[in-house]
Amino acid sequence: MSHNSFGHLFRVTTWGESHGPALGCVVDGCPPGLTLTASDIQHWLDRRKPGGNRFVTQRREADEVKILSGVFEDARTGGPVTTGTPISLLIENTDQRSKDYAAISTQFRPGHADHTYFAKYGVRDYRGGGRASARETAARVAAGAVARKVLGGVTIRAALVQVGPHAIDRRRWDWRQTEQNPFWCPDAETVPVWEQFLDQVRKAGSSTGAIIEVTAEGVPPGWGAPIYGKLDGELAGALMSINAVKGVEIGAGFAAAAFSGEDNADAMTLEDGAVRFASNHAGGVAGGISTGQPLVARIALKPTSSILTPQMALNEAGEAVEVRTTGRHDPCVGLRAAPVAEAMMACVLADAFLRHRGQTGGGAFRPGGEGRG
Amino acid sequence: MSHNSFGHLFRVTTWGESHGPALGCVVDGCPPGLTLTASDIQHWLDRRKPGGNRFVTQRREADEVKILSGVFEDARTGGPVTTGTPISLLIENTDQRSKDYAAISTQFRPGHADHTYFAKYGVRDYRGGGRASARETAARVAAGAVARKVLGGVTIRAALVQVGPHAIDRRRWDWRQTEQNPFWCPDAETVPVWEQFLDQVRKAGSSTGAIIEVTAEGVPPGWGAPIYGKLDGELAGALMSINAVKGVEIGAGFAAAAFSGEDNADAMTLEDGAVRFASNHAGGVAGGISTGQPLVARIALKPTSSILTPQMALNEAGEAVEVRTTGRHDPCVGLRAAPVAEAMMACVLADAFLRHRGQTGGGAFRPGGEGRG
Amino acid sequence: MSHNSFGHLFRVTTWGESHGPALGCVVDGCPPGLTLTASDIQHWLDRRKPGGNRFVTQRREADEVKILSGVFEDARTGGPVTTGTPISLLIENTDQRSKDYAAISTQFRPGHADHTYFAKYGVRDYRGGGRASARETAARVAAGAVARKVLGGVTIRAALVQVGPHAIDRRRWDWRQTEQNPFWCPDAETVPVWEQFLDQVRKAGSSTGAIIEVTAEGVPPGWGAPIYGKLDGELAGALMSINAVKGVEIGAGFAAAAFSGEDNADAMTLEDGAVRFASNHAGGVAGGISTGQPLVARIALKPTSSILTPQMALNEAGEAVEVRTTGRHDPCVGLRAAPVAEAMMACVLADAFLRHRGQTGGGAFRPGGEGRG
Amino acid sequence: MSHNSFGHLFRVTTWGESHGPALGCVVDGCPPGLTLTASDIQHWLDRRKPGGNRFVTQRREADEVKILSGVFEDARTGGPVTTGTPISLLIENTDQRSKDYAAISTQFRPGHADHTYFAKYGVRDYRGGGRASARETAARVAAGAVARKVLGGVTIRAALVQVGPHAIDRRRWDWRQTEQNPFWCPDAETVPVWEQFLDQVRKAGSSTGAIIEVTAEGVPPGWGAPIYGKLDGELAGALMSINAVKGVEIGAGFAAAAFSGEDNADAMTLEDGAVRFASNHAGGVAGGISTGQPLVARIALKPTSSILTPQMALNEAGEAVEVRTTGRHDPCVGLRAAPVAEAMMACVLADAFLRHRGQTGGGAFRPGGEGRG
């Protein structure tokens, strides 16, 4: 339940501020015997690393992860494997320009957590948002990389489906495209539209929101639980905890409100002894338990609160002040959130798998897609 | 973490199946010294009780709650107060027509948890959906009634804002109207529209979805926590755990994706020494911590999966079968979910208040709006 | 973490006061497919039932348990099996002589929780100790009966090894004897000694303490976890939570403080491919993980605080008063605690097994000693 | 619940192996506004640091702690205070002679966790016991130093009361003595006895056990909770989780088994409006809740398992082998455990205080003995 821990059997605790010496996480409860190296984790961290293009903050962090515990040579292969003990991951903060923030050290910026952190704690680390900074999501991505090892055969992918008012055409969805452009966009024809739009936003010193879709394929039926352990409930909580997320939907989501029961039903048939569904309005979950269909979730991200346009705000003295952000910020945080959404999906599923295996034996699914764990 | 428990310091555990002898909950961690009688709880249960009108299932349950523990006479007033020990609440199931379900005892109905429960556990109580039945939400409402006692000055209300494709006109919003019609509709002019629409749906043996908005006024700044203890994250998980919910949004929600930073900002000013916001796109939460503005959340509910139209499905033998539902069902589960959404909001806030008070001392807010707790 | 819940995957929540309408528990996370009837549970409850002999309180409770949820007919056998959903167990309080306690309604009895409950909560149910009554342990025994189903091949037994100053001779240990006398005594020759001693204690209106040894045979190597999930740590916490327990030891326990490393070592050899130990000073646990040897724990219980001899105490007004207990009480609570110690051992092990299976797959051990779970 | 986390509101997660690059902990849920510097923590770490005298291992570790997060300058004083966000503490391992352990890399040493870790995980870090090493307790002591800040006015002290068969004379108890000798001995006349005894043990390459008493003064009445949240239950679990501990007792402990109710009663009187007790057999806890008297617990530690005398053991191939330890080890782990016992007492109490304050408001006690928190 602690505020900075997540999960039950596969449990992640993150720590660190934007401008402290380092940030990181501890992953507890990971199954033993899974091959794990720093480069396995680095691969996923690099995908969220800033500085990739002109549309994301120019702050340049190496984001180099160190494994401090929980991995040791396998007695048989000699290679590094998880030992079942806590995996401590550390990422140093190498590019901290705290002076950027001196000006707002006593100001509460609209849309930021400045005011609420101060209201709660009576003290706050104002540098780059402190604990509320998107920097923290690096630790989530690192933990997600470990979760992916647990999940073996499960494929977890995310894509942007809307930037500002501009949505993709789902008929042109091609996952390979998400690797071809800086927007995680699965629709090639939408890329130039977003590019032009984001240039306008950036030049205006403004910002914009976005919608991300994250999916998991290969999840067997039976993960999750009734009532408060529902897979969609845990997924909603995990995704809503990502910075700037204001909405979460599963499968048909909000559109289902306008559906009739006939339209919404996912008819079941049998093919080669396996259950097949005519549609996936449920988004892969029924009664809180996975159906065997792909898990499908979407999250809405608000526009970055940091804009160059001066805004009315307050300072700690309770005086009205005009705030003008001068730090480095993304015009669209959505451009950086896809790997974070994947990581949270991975952590939720790894935990759901271990809990399911604990209560029921877990059926045929094996950690790492095979082996000992 | 247990699958049927919810909350951390204010912790609710529910139990019971649709057609078992009874259902109920245990509320642990409630502050002591709060006046609590069965009728305090019954008041809220009656608001969700079926049989209220022709648009909800005709199953008639007394839904009479008994308090089995955790309440005793106050040494000073002699009246019943919470003692700080677990409050056990029990509701007997009095109207069980199990024969209705014999026909589908081996069938997996589309959109129901029949298939997933069986896939997970290898056994299921098929009567009325067993544990997956909306009957379980009675226990949530009972727990929510206790949470309201803890929250004292906080006002929690819910309203339907859309039924099928028909949304209300928010400019006509009047909370008093929600008590004047069977639809929890805050817009008097929309009532006849929904009435006509739902008559069609019911006569067609079909069903429809809905959107509910739930708000909490009087929450002080500072409740919630960073990262995984975020107030909006916990709220999203809690609301998504309600039967048939497929989407959750906070404040501007999905609409924020299309906003610019300028449009989305909630400018802050000072009035009589208190922080005032020009708007509430944040929905009362920033950085996972309450701002002092009203908490605003919306949930999308899918149409009832039980429809009279025959549907293709499977049975436990893996054969394709045609399923035709004959039991009693609501054409729109949304009509019954408003009190449940209120209850989950109340439980989340009661827990957030106690956790906040534990870590920080909690400031001026008092349980029950006053007194000892 | 909630105060009245215990365990992680196999999670027990108890509720109820000594003189309320009922008490009970909710067992969440139980594996599905285990045969379970009320009589399975009643068997263990009857073993702790008061009124068995002249050495325990004459309060006569039927202690009849009802299963309210979580069990349904197995699709294949038709017999009642656990469904994987919460198992709610209820025991009505049928013999409540509250008037016995009116006299002490405002008094704090020495050695009782009267003063501390009032100091913590500002209100207390003074009837029979309220929540602090040994009545609550009936719910633990009921939960333990479910845990035994999970543990299948594991044999859990407890015996009294000391009453007051009179210890047994361990060389005469015979488990069958524990069923032959009202003292759970494994040493036939010690029975008359305790009988005479307890008669004196009872006639003097005094009370005495005791030591109980509880063991578990058949636990495979590997259950438990490092550091804070240690099997002996969880067992110590569980046993210390039993009313009147003031000490817990594992294996050699306090005696180990005087041992040399040579004396304390449990030398390992191999017999027929299985690890064998020359001794069991470790009590079946090393590094917090089970060794495959029998788990051995001992608990020390203080004498019943309720004695007929008048004692100096305080009342709620803060005045010194002379307290004279008139209610029904046992001269030695130890005579009733053996089944409770067994139940806590069972609950700890069921939880440890499910957590171990969750993280590692769990090896060959199966719930119920076989089958589906 | 995760295996390497401890506490509920004040939550400690430790990580690290004996011979990895570092070890450390994350302290989550700490109240904000408490002054905290690395030297505050270093003070307590230095007290458990090895190399202090000839009776403890000659392994020399700087054990220098770094604060990586959760502390920032106070807006008013400018000094470093806790911010309410996770406090990450790191201690590098600077003196690792892994070659010492190559010989036993495939051997299971009697009394060690070698065999059980391998049985559970199928892989183990054999260097210096890996995760099972007493090195891990450095992280506990660091966390305990933070807990002491929360506890302000509470005084937590530990002393050795028995080494091998040699117990102190409690009538000569003088806390100041514990700082005057390397044995944490409160009885000056016992020091030479232990010195001579430990010299024999060390020269013989043997080892011995010990008993430690840990107390907390200044705990107000009301901390802890009924049933499974009992203060003594949580304390027992926490103390039993310390390496080599085989027994825990509270107050009179095992001696209470031989007491009569008259002897065991702690008579209450009133002095200057405050409750006074004639004795403290309860050890400061009644019904799981603090009485206001000093908390008193004792733990029994087994002799170090590592002895120079060759022992029969097994290797991973299942062959019987003779094990001869050559690494650096203490003849009596008890000499190093006093600061660890204090740390666990501090963590349990900090958590109990925050939970008590969460549910009830917490009365007059303030974190840090004053102020904001």
mmCIF file with all atom_site columns, C-alpha atoms in Angstrom, chain A residues 55-180:
data_model
loop_
_atom_site.group_PDB
_atom_site.id
_atom_site.type_symbol
_atom_site.label_atom_id
_atom_site.label_alt_id
_atom_site.label_comp_id
_atom_site.label_asym_id
_atom_site.label_entity_id
_atom_site.label_seq_id
_atom_site.pdbx_PDB_ins_code
_atom_site.Cartn_x
_atom_site.Cartn_y
_atom_site.Cartn_z
_atom_site.occupancy
_atom_site.B_iso_or_equiv
_atom_site.pdbx_formal_charge
_atom_site.auth_seq_id
_atom_site.auth_comp_id
_atom_site.auth_asym_id
_atom_site.auth_atom_id
_atom_site.pdbx_PDB_model_num
ATOM 1   C CA . PHE A 1 55  ? 9.631  17.555  -30.472 1.00 0.00 ? 55  PHE A CA 1
ATOM 2   C CA . VAL A 1 56  ? 10.885 16.446  -27.066 1.00 0.00 ? 56  VAL A CA 1
ATOM 3   C CA . THR A 1 57  ? 12.833 18.276  -24.376 1.00 0.00 ? 57  THR A CA 1
ATOM 4   C CA . GLN A 1 58  ? 16.482 18.866  -25.189 1.00 0.00 ? 58  GLN A CA 1
ATOM 5   C CA . ARG A 1 59  ? 17.527 17.785  -21.728 1.00 0.00 ? 59  ARG A CA 1
ATOM 6   C CA . ARG A 1 60  ? 20.026 15.019  -22.474 1.00 0.00 ? 60  ARG A CA 1
ATOM 7   C CA . GLU A 1 61  ? 20.272 12.213  -19.968 1.00 0.00 ? 61  GLU A CA 1
ATOM 8   C CA . ALA A 1 62  ? 22.383 9.111   -20.528 1.00 0.00 ? 62  ALA A CA 1
ATOM 9   C CA . ASP A 1 63  ? 19.740 7.250   -18.470 1.00 0.00 ? 63  ASP A CA 1
ATOM 10  C CA . GLU A 1 64  ? 22.264 4.471   -17.960 1.00 0.00 ? 64  GLU A CA 1
ATOM 11  C CA . VAL A 1 65  ? 20.892 1.788   -15.677 1.00 0.00 ? 65  VAL A CA 1
ATOM 12  C CA . LYS A 1 66  ? 22.966 -0.173  -13.153 1.00 0.00 ? 66  LYS A CA 1
ATOM 13  C CA . ILE A 1 67  ? 21.846 -3.485  -11.612 1.00 0.00 ? 67  ILE A CA 1
ATOM 14  C CA . LEU A 1 68  ? 22.890 -3.373  -7.951  1.00 0.00 ? 68  LEU A CA 1
ATOM 15  C CA . SER A 1 69  ? 21.376 -6.635  -6.687  1.00 0.00 ? 69  SER A CA 1
ATOM 16  C CA . GLY A 1 70  ? 19.227 -9.660  -7.419  1.00 0.00 ? 70  GLY A CA 1
ATOM 17  C CA . VAL A 1 71  ? 21.195 -11.065 -10.342 1.00 0.00 ? 71  VAL A CA 1
ATOM 18  C CA . PHE A 1 72  ? 23.956 -13.687 -10.170 1.00 0.00 ? 72  PHE A CA 1
ATOM 19  C CA . GLU A 1 73  ? 25.690 -16.227 -12.380 1.00 0.00 ? 73  GLU A CA 1
ATOM 20  C CA . ASP A 1 74  ? 23.594 -19.288 -13.141 1.00 0.00 ? 74  ASP A CA 1
ATOM 21  C CA . ALA A 1 75  ? 25.239 -22.426 -11.768 1.00 0.00 ? 75  ALA A CA 1
ATOM 22  C CA . ARG A 1 76  ? 24.649 -24.223 -15.068 1.00 0.00 ? 76  ARG A CA 1
ATOM 23  C CA . THR A 1 77  ? 25.103 -21.619 -17.801 1.00 0.00 ? 77  THR A CA 1
ATOM 24  C CA . GLY A 1 78  ? 27.325 -19.179 -15.913 1.00 0.00 ? 78  GLY A CA 1
ATOM 25  C CA . GLY A 1 79  ? 25.185 -16.396 -17.379 1.00 0.00 ? 79  GLY A CA 1
ATOM 26  C CA . PRO A 1 80  ? 23.483 -13.739 -15.241 1.00 0.00 ? 80  PRO A CA 1
ATOM 27  C CA . VAL A 1 81  ? 20.040 -14.745 -14.002 1.00 0.00 ? 81  VAL A CA 1
ATOM 28  C CA . THR A 1 82  ? 17.567 -13.398 -11.472 1.00 0.00 ? 82  THR A CA 1
ATOM 29  C CA . THR A 1 83  ? 18.026 -15.000 -8.057  1.00 0.00 ? 83  THR A CA 1
ATOM 30  C CA . GLY A 1 84  ? 14.539 -14.331 -6.662  1.00 0.00 ? 84  GLY A CA 1
ATOM 31  C CA . THR A 1 85  ? 15.899 -11.643 -4.325  1.00 0.00 ? 85  THR A CA 1
ATOM 32  C CA . PRO A 1 86  ? 15.185 -7.919  -4.806  1.00 0.00 ? 86  PRO A CA 1
ATOM 33  C CA . ILE A 1 87  ? 16.526 -6.364  -7.999  1.00 0.00 ? 87  ILE A CA 1
ATOM 34  C CA . SER A 1 88  ? 17.785 -2.847  -7.295  1.00 0.00 ? 88  SER A CA 1
ATOM 35  C CA . LEU A 1 89  ? 18.112 -0.627  -10.368 1.00 0.00 ? 89  LEU A CA 1
ATOM 36  C CA . LEU A 1 90  ? 19.795 2.767   -10.309 1.00 0.00 ? 90  LEU A CA 1
ATOM 37  C CA . ILE A 1 91  ? 19.903 5.591   -12.874 1.00 0.00 ? 91  ILE A CA 1
ATOM 38  C CA . GLU A 1 92  ? 22.064 8.636   -12.164 1.00 0.00 ? 92  GLU A CA 1
ATOM 39  C CA . ASN A 1 93  ? 20.835 12.125  -12.985 1.00 0.00 ? 93  ASN A CA 1
ATOM 40  C CA . THR A 1 94  ? 23.605 13.568  -15.120 1.00 0.00 ? 94  THR A CA 1
ATOM 41  C CA . ASP A 1 95  ? 22.099 16.746  -16.580 1.00 0.00 ? 95  ASP A CA 1
ATOM 42  C CA . GLN A 1 96  ? 20.603 18.904  -13.866 1.00 0.00 ? 96  GLN A CA 1
ATOM 43  C CA . ARG A 1 97  ? 20.283 22.601  -14.508 1.00 0.00 ? 97  ARG A CA 1
ATOM 44  C CA . SER A 1 98  ? 18.681 23.547  -11.232 1.00 0.00 ? 98  SER A CA 1
ATOM 45  C CA . LYS A 1 99  ? 19.175 27.232  -11.866 1.00 0.00 ? 99  LYS A CA 1
ATOM 46  C CA . ASP A 1 100 ? 16.409 26.964  -14.457 1.00 0.00 ? 100 ASP A CA 1
ATOM 47  C CA . TYR A 1 101 ? 14.017 26.518  -11.609 1.00 0.00 ? 101 TYR A CA 1
ATOM 48  C CA . ALA A 1 102 ? 15.272 29.031  -9.041  1.00 0.00 ? 102 ALA A CA 1
ATOM 49  C CA . ALA A 1 103 ? 12.810 31.585  -10.399 1.00 0.00 ? 103 ALA A CA 1
ATOM 50  C CA . ILE A 1 104 ? 9.793  29.390  -9.601  1.00 0.00 ? 104 ILE A CA 1
ATOM 51  C CA . SER A 1 105 ? 11.074 28.014  -6.295  1.00 0.00 ? 105 SER A CA 1
ATOM 52  C CA . THR A 1 106 ? 8.298  29.801  -4.429  1.00 0.00 ? 106 THR A CA 1
ATOM 53  C CA . GLN A 1 107 ? 5.679  29.759  -7.196  1.00 0.00 ? 107 GLN A CA 1
ATOM 54  C CA . PHE A 1 108 ? 2.802  27.335  -7.712  1.00 0.00 ? 108 PHE A CA 1
ATOM 55  C CA . ARG A 1 109 ? 2.527  26.728  -11.452 1.00 0.00 ? 109 ARG A CA 1
ATOM 56  C CA . PRO A 1 110 ? -0.993 26.054  -12.770 1.00 0.00 ? 110 PRO A CA 1
ATOM 57  C CA . GLY A 1 111 ? -1.555 22.414  -13.715 1.00 0.00 ? 111 GLY A CA 1
ATOM 58  C CA . HIS A 1 112 ? 1.543  21.293  -11.848 1.00 0.00 ? 112 HIS A CA 1
ATOM 59  C CA . ALA A 1 113 ? 1.781  19.494  -8.516  1.00 0.00 ? 113 ALA A CA 1
ATOM 60  C CA . ASP A 1 114 ? 3.586  22.479  -6.970  1.00 0.00 ? 114 ASP A CA 1
ATOM 61  C CA . HIS A 1 115 ? 0.598  23.638  -4.960  1.00 0.00 ? 115 HIS A CA 1
ATOM 62  C CA . THR A 1 116 ? -0.690 20.204  -3.939  1.00 0.00 ? 116 THR A CA 1
ATOM 63  C CA . TYR A 1 117 ? 2.696  18.861  -2.798  1.00 0.00 ? 117 TYR A CA 1
ATOM 64  C CA . PHE A 1 118 ? 3.173  21.964  -0.680  1.00 0.00 ? 118 PHE A CA 1
ATOM 65  C CA . ALA A 1 119 ? -0.363 21.711  0.683   1.00 0.00 ? 119 ALA A CA 1
ATOM 66  C CA . LYS A 1 120 ? 0.228  18.091  1.655   1.00 0.00 ? 120 LYS A CA 1
ATOM 67  C CA . TYR A 1 121 ? 3.798  18.115  2.923   1.00 0.00 ? 121 TYR A CA 1
ATOM 68  C CA . GLY A 1 122 ? 4.576  21.748  3.749   1.00 0.00 ? 122 GLY A CA 1
ATOM 69  C CA . VAL A 1 123 ? 7.857  21.319  1.877   1.00 0.00 ? 123 VAL A CA 1
ATOM 70  C CA . ARG A 1 124 ? 8.694  20.437  -1.723  1.00 0.00 ? 124 ARG A CA 1
ATOM 71  C CA . ASP A 1 125 ? 11.628 19.873  -4.031  1.00 0.00 ? 125 ASP A CA 1
ATOM 72  C CA . TYR A 1 126 ? 10.781 22.496  -6.649  1.00 0.00 ? 126 TYR A CA 1
ATOM 73  C CA . ARG A 1 127 ? 13.609 21.547  -9.021  1.00 0.00 ? 127 ARG A CA 1
ATOM 74  C CA . GLY A 1 128 ? 12.065 20.236  -12.230 1.00 0.00 ? 128 GLY A CA 1
ATOM 75  C CA . GLY A 1 129 ? 8.930  19.161  -10.408 1.00 0.00 ? 129 GLY A CA 1
ATOM 76  C CA . GLY A 1 130 ? 10.912 17.055  -7.939  1.00 0.00 ? 130 GLY A CA 1
ATOM 77  C CA . ARG A 1 131 ? 9.171  13.753  -7.351  1.00 0.00 ? 131 ARG A CA 1
ATOM 78  C CA . ALA A 1 132 ? 6.315  14.731  -9.679  1.00 0.00 ? 132 ALA A CA 1
ATOM 79  C CA . SER A 1 133 ? 8.639  14.999  -12.668 1.00 0.00 ? 133 SER A CA 1
ATOM 80  C CA . ALA A 1 134 ? 8.239  12.682  -15.652 1.00 0.00 ? 134 ALA A CA 1
ATOM 81  C CA . ARG A 1 135 ? 11.823 11.654  -14.876 1.00 0.00 ? 135 ARG A CA 1
ATOM 82  C CA . GLU A 1 136 ? 10.316 9.160   -12.425 1.00 0.00 ? 136 GLU A CA 1
ATOM 83  C CA . THR A 1 137 ? 8.850  7.208   -15.317 1.00 0.00 ? 137 THR A CA 1
ATOM 84  C CA . ALA A 1 138 ? 12.355 6.056   -16.252 1.00 0.00 ? 138 ALA A CA 1
ATOM 85  C CA . ALA A 1 139 ? 12.233 3.838   -13.157 1.00 0.00 ? 139 ALA A CA 1
ATOM 86  C CA . ARG A 1 140 ? 8.886  2.440   -14.313 1.00 0.00 ? 140 ARG A CA 1
ATOM 87  C CA . VAL A 1 141 ? 10.318 1.573   -17.714 1.00 0.00 ? 141 VAL A CA 1
ATOM 88  C CA . ALA A 1 142 ? 13.271 -0.163  -16.061 1.00 0.00 ? 142 ALA A CA 1
ATOM 89  C CA . ALA A 1 143 ? 10.911 -2.211  -13.890 1.00 0.00 ? 143 ALA A CA 1
ATOM 90  C CA . GLY A 1 144 ? 8.772  -2.960  -16.933 1.00 0.00 ? 144 GLY A CA 1
ATOM 91  C CA . ALA A 1 145 ? 11.812 -4.436  -18.663 1.00 0.00 ? 145 ALA A CA 1
ATOM 92  C CA . VAL A 1 146 ? 12.096 -6.962  -15.829 1.00 0.00 ? 146 VAL A CA 1
ATOM 93  C CA . ALA A 1 147 ? 8.362  -7.657  -16.039 1.00 0.00 ? 147 ALA A CA 1
ATOM 94  C CA . ARG A 1 148 ? 8.723  -8.428  -19.757 1.00 0.00 ? 148 ARG A CA 1
ATOM 95  C CA . LYS A 1 149 ? 11.223 -11.151 -18.843 1.00 0.00 ? 149 LYS A CA 1
ATOM 96  C CA . VAL A 1 150 ? 8.614  -12.723 -16.600 1.00 0.00 ? 150 VAL A CA 1
ATOM 97  C CA . LEU A 1 151 ? 5.975  -12.523 -19.316 1.00 0.00 ? 151 LEU A CA 1
ATOM 98  C CA . GLY A 1 152 ? 7.965  -14.305 -21.992 1.00 0.00 ? 152 GLY A CA 1
ATOM 99  C CA . GLY A 1 153 ? 5.519  -15.030 -24.789 1.00 0.00 ? 153 GLY A CA 1
ATOM 100 C CA . VAL A 1 154 ? 3.327  -11.992 -24.137 1.00 0.00 ? 154 VAL A CA 1
ATOM 101 C CA . THR A 1 155 ? 3.770  -9.149  -26.660 1.00 0.00 ? 155 THR A CA 1
ATOM 102 C CA . ILE A 1 156 ? 3.171  -5.648  -25.273 1.00 0.00 ? 156 ILE A CA 1
ATOM 103 C CA . ARG A 1 157 ? 3.026  -2.673  -27.646 1.00 0.00 ? 157 ARG A CA 1
ATOM 104 C CA . ALA A 1 158 ? 1.801  0.909   -27.550 1.00 0.00 ? 158 ALA A CA 1
ATOM 105 C CA . ALA A 1 159 ? 1.001  3.478   -30.217 1.00 0.00 ? 159 ALA A CA 1
ATOM 106 C CA . LEU A 1 160 ? -0.222 7.076   -30.330 1.00 0.00 ? 160 LEU A CA 1
ATOM 107 C CA . VAL A 1 161 ? -3.675 7.203   -31.898 1.00 0.00 ? 161 VAL A CA 1
ATOM 108 C CA . GLN A 1 162 ? -4.404 10.910  -31.457 1.00 0.00 ? 162 GLN A CA 1
ATOM 109 C CA . VAL A 1 163 ? -2.336 14.099  -31.052 1.00 0.00 ? 163 VAL A CA 1
ATOM 110 C CA . GLY A 1 164 ? -4.341 17.212  -30.222 1.00 0.00 ? 164 GLY A CA 1
ATOM 111 C CA . PRO A 1 165 ? -7.459 17.024  -32.398 1.00 0.00 ? 165 PRO A CA 1
ATOM 112 C CA . HIS A 1 166 ? -5.805 14.816  -35.021 1.00 0.00 ? 166 HIS A CA 1
ATOM 113 C CA . ALA A 1 167 ? -6.679 11.114  -34.790 1.00 0.00 ? 167 ALA A CA 1
ATOM 114 C CA . ILE A 1 168 ? -5.251 8.325   -36.966 1.00 0.00 ? 168 ILE A CA 1
ATOM 115 C CA . ASP A 1 169 ? -7.261 6.267   -39.422 1.00 0.00 ? 169 ASP A CA 1
ATOM 116 C CA . ARG A 1 170 ? -7.403 2.859   -37.735 1.00 0.00 ? 170 ARG A CA 1
ATOM 117 C CA . ARG A 1 171 ? -7.903 1.129   -41.081 1.00 0.00 ? 171 ARG A CA 1
ATOM 118 C CA . ARG A 1 172 ? -4.307 2.016   -41.902 1.00 0.00 ? 172 ARG A CA 1
ATOM 119 C CA . TRP A 1 173 ? -2.932 0.615   -38.612 1.00 0.00 ? 173 TRP A CA 1
ATOM 120 C CA . ASP A 1 174 ? 0.525  -0.924  -39.124 1.00 0.00 ? 174 ASP A CA 1
ATOM 121 C CA . TRP A 1 175 ? 2.565  -1.705  -35.990 1.00 0.00 ? 175 TRP A CA 1
ATOM 122 C CA . ARG A 1 176 ? 5.816  -1.555  -37.958 1.00 0.00 ? 176 ARG A CA 1
ATOM 123 C CA . GLN A 1 177 ? 5.200  2.136   -38.608 1.00 0.00 ? 177 GLN A CA 1
ATOM 124 C CA . THR A 1 178 ? 5.482  2.919   -34.884 1.00 0.00 ? 178 THR A CA 1
ATOM 125 C CA . GLU A 1 179 ? 9.226  2.267   -35.166 1.00 0.00 ? 179 GLU A CA 1
ATOM 126 C CA . GLN A 1 180 ? 9.558  4.398   -38.306 1.00 0.00 ? 180 GLN A CA 1
#
